[in-house]
XYZ file of C-alpha atoms in Angstrom:
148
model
C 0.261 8.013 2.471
C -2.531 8.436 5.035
C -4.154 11.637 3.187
C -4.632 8.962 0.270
C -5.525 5.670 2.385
C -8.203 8.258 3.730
C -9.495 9.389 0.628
C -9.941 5.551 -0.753
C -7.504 5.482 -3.046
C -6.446 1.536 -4.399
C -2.986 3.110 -5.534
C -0.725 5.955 -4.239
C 2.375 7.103 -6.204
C 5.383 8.913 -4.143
C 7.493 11.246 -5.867
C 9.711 14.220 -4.716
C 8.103 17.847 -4.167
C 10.946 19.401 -6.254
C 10.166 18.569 -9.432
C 12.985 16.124 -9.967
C 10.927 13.435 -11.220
C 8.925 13.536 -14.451
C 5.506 13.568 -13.681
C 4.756 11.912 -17.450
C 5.824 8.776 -15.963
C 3.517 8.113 -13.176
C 1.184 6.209 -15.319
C 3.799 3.980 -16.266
C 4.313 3.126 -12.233
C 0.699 2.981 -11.784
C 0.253 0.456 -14.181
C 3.004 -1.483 -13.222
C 0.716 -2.012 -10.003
C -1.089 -4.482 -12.153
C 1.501 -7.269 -11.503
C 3.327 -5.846 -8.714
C 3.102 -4.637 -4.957
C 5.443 -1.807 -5.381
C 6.973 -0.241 -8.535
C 10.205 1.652 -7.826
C 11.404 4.125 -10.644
C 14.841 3.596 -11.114
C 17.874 5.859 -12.142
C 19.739 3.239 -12.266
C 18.891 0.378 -14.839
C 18.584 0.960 -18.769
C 16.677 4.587 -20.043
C 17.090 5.525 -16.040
C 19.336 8.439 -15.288
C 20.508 11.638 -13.465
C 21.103 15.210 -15.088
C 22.927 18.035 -13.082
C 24.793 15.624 -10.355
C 27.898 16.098 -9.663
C 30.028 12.845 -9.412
C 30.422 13.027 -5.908
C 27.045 13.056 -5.484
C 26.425 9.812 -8.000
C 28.852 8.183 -5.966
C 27.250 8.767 -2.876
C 24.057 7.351 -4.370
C 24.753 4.744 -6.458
C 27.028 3.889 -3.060
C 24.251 3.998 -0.511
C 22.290 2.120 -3.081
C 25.145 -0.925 -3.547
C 25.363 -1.396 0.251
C 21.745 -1.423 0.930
C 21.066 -4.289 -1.214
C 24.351 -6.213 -0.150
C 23.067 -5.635 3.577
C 19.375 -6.586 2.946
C 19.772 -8.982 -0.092
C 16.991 -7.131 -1.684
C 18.209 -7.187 -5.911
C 16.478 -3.991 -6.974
C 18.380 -1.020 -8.747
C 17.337 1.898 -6.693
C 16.401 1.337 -3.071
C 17.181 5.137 -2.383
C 14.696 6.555 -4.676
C 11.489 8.705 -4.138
C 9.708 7.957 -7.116
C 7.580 5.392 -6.527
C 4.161 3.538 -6.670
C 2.603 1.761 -4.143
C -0.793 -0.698 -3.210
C -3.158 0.540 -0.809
C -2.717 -3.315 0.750
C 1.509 -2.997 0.526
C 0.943 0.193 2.257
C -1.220 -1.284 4.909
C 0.240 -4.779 5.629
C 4.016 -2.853 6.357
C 3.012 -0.803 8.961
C 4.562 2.256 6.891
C 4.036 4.598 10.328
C 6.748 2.245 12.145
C 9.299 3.045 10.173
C 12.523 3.650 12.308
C 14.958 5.471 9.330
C 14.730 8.972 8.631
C 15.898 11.285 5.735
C 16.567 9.056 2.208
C 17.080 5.786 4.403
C 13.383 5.609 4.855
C 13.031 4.784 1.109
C 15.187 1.469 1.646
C 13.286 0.555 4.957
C 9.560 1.035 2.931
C 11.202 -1.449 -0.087
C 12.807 -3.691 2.443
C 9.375 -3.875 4.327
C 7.616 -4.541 0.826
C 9.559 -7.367 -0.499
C 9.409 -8.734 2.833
C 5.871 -9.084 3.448
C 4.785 -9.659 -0.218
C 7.932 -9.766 -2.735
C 6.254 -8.640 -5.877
C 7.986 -5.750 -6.772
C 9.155 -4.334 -10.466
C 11.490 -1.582 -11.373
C 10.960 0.825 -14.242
C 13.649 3.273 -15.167
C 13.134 6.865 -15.148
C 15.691 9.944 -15.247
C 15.929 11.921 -12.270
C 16.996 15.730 -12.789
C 18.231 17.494 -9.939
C 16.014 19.484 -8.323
C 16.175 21.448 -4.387
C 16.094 18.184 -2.786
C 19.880 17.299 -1.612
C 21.588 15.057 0.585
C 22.058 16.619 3.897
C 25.591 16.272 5.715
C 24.865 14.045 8.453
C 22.279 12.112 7.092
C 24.476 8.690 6.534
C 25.666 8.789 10.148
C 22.331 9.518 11.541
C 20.315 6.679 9.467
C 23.006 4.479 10.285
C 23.357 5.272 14.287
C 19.006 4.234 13.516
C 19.640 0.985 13.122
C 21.341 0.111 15.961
């Protein structure tokens, strides 16, 4: 984020260096920045979608993803993902540097910091294929031993 807050930049989009997201839907998220303070790509809500995951690993996710919005209250389908698009302002008013989780968790602490603070956010769906990017063992206990 700070490379494009430097550079001037009214709109950043976040997406995972492995190629698991499609780049042919970042101007979809962009846009969605017309009405919205964040725009999450989802897996999980209609045309959304994983290839190549094993069901373990869906459960996992879609599991991390069910008890981050029952702990927060924040409704959104994918608080987990890294494909998103953010406002320069957003970016700027939640203190993004602060952020306490590490490793996936720090997804749900930027989209609990963004609803919080302005509450305008949309999900779009988009298919995630798996790419080198993986849950690492240890991660869940370590994000959660962050919060306390």
């Amino acid at each position: 984020f700070d490379w494009g807050l430097t550079q001037g930049f009214d709109r950043l989009l976040e997406m995972d260096a492995d190629f698991s997201h499609d780049p042919s839907i970042a101007p979809q998220l962009l846009a969605a920045l017309d009405d919205a303070d964040v725009a999450v790509g989802s897996r999980y809500m209609a045309g959304g979608g994983t290839e190549g995951w094993s069901a373990t690993r869906e459960f996992i996710s879609r599991g991390g993803n069910w008890y981050a919005r029952a702990v927060l209250g924040i409704p959104y389908a994918d608080l987990t993902g890294g494909f998103n698009a953010w406002r320069r302002s957003t970016l700027e008013t939640i203190h993004y540097k602060t952020l306490r989780c590490r490793g996936y968790a720090f997804q749900v602490e930027l989209k609990y910091r963004g609803r919080s603070r302005h509450g305008a956010q949309r999900n779009g769906c988009r298919r995630f294929s798996y790419g080198a990017g993986r849950l690492k063992g240890g991660m869940v206990v370590r994000n959660e031993l962050a919060r306390r």
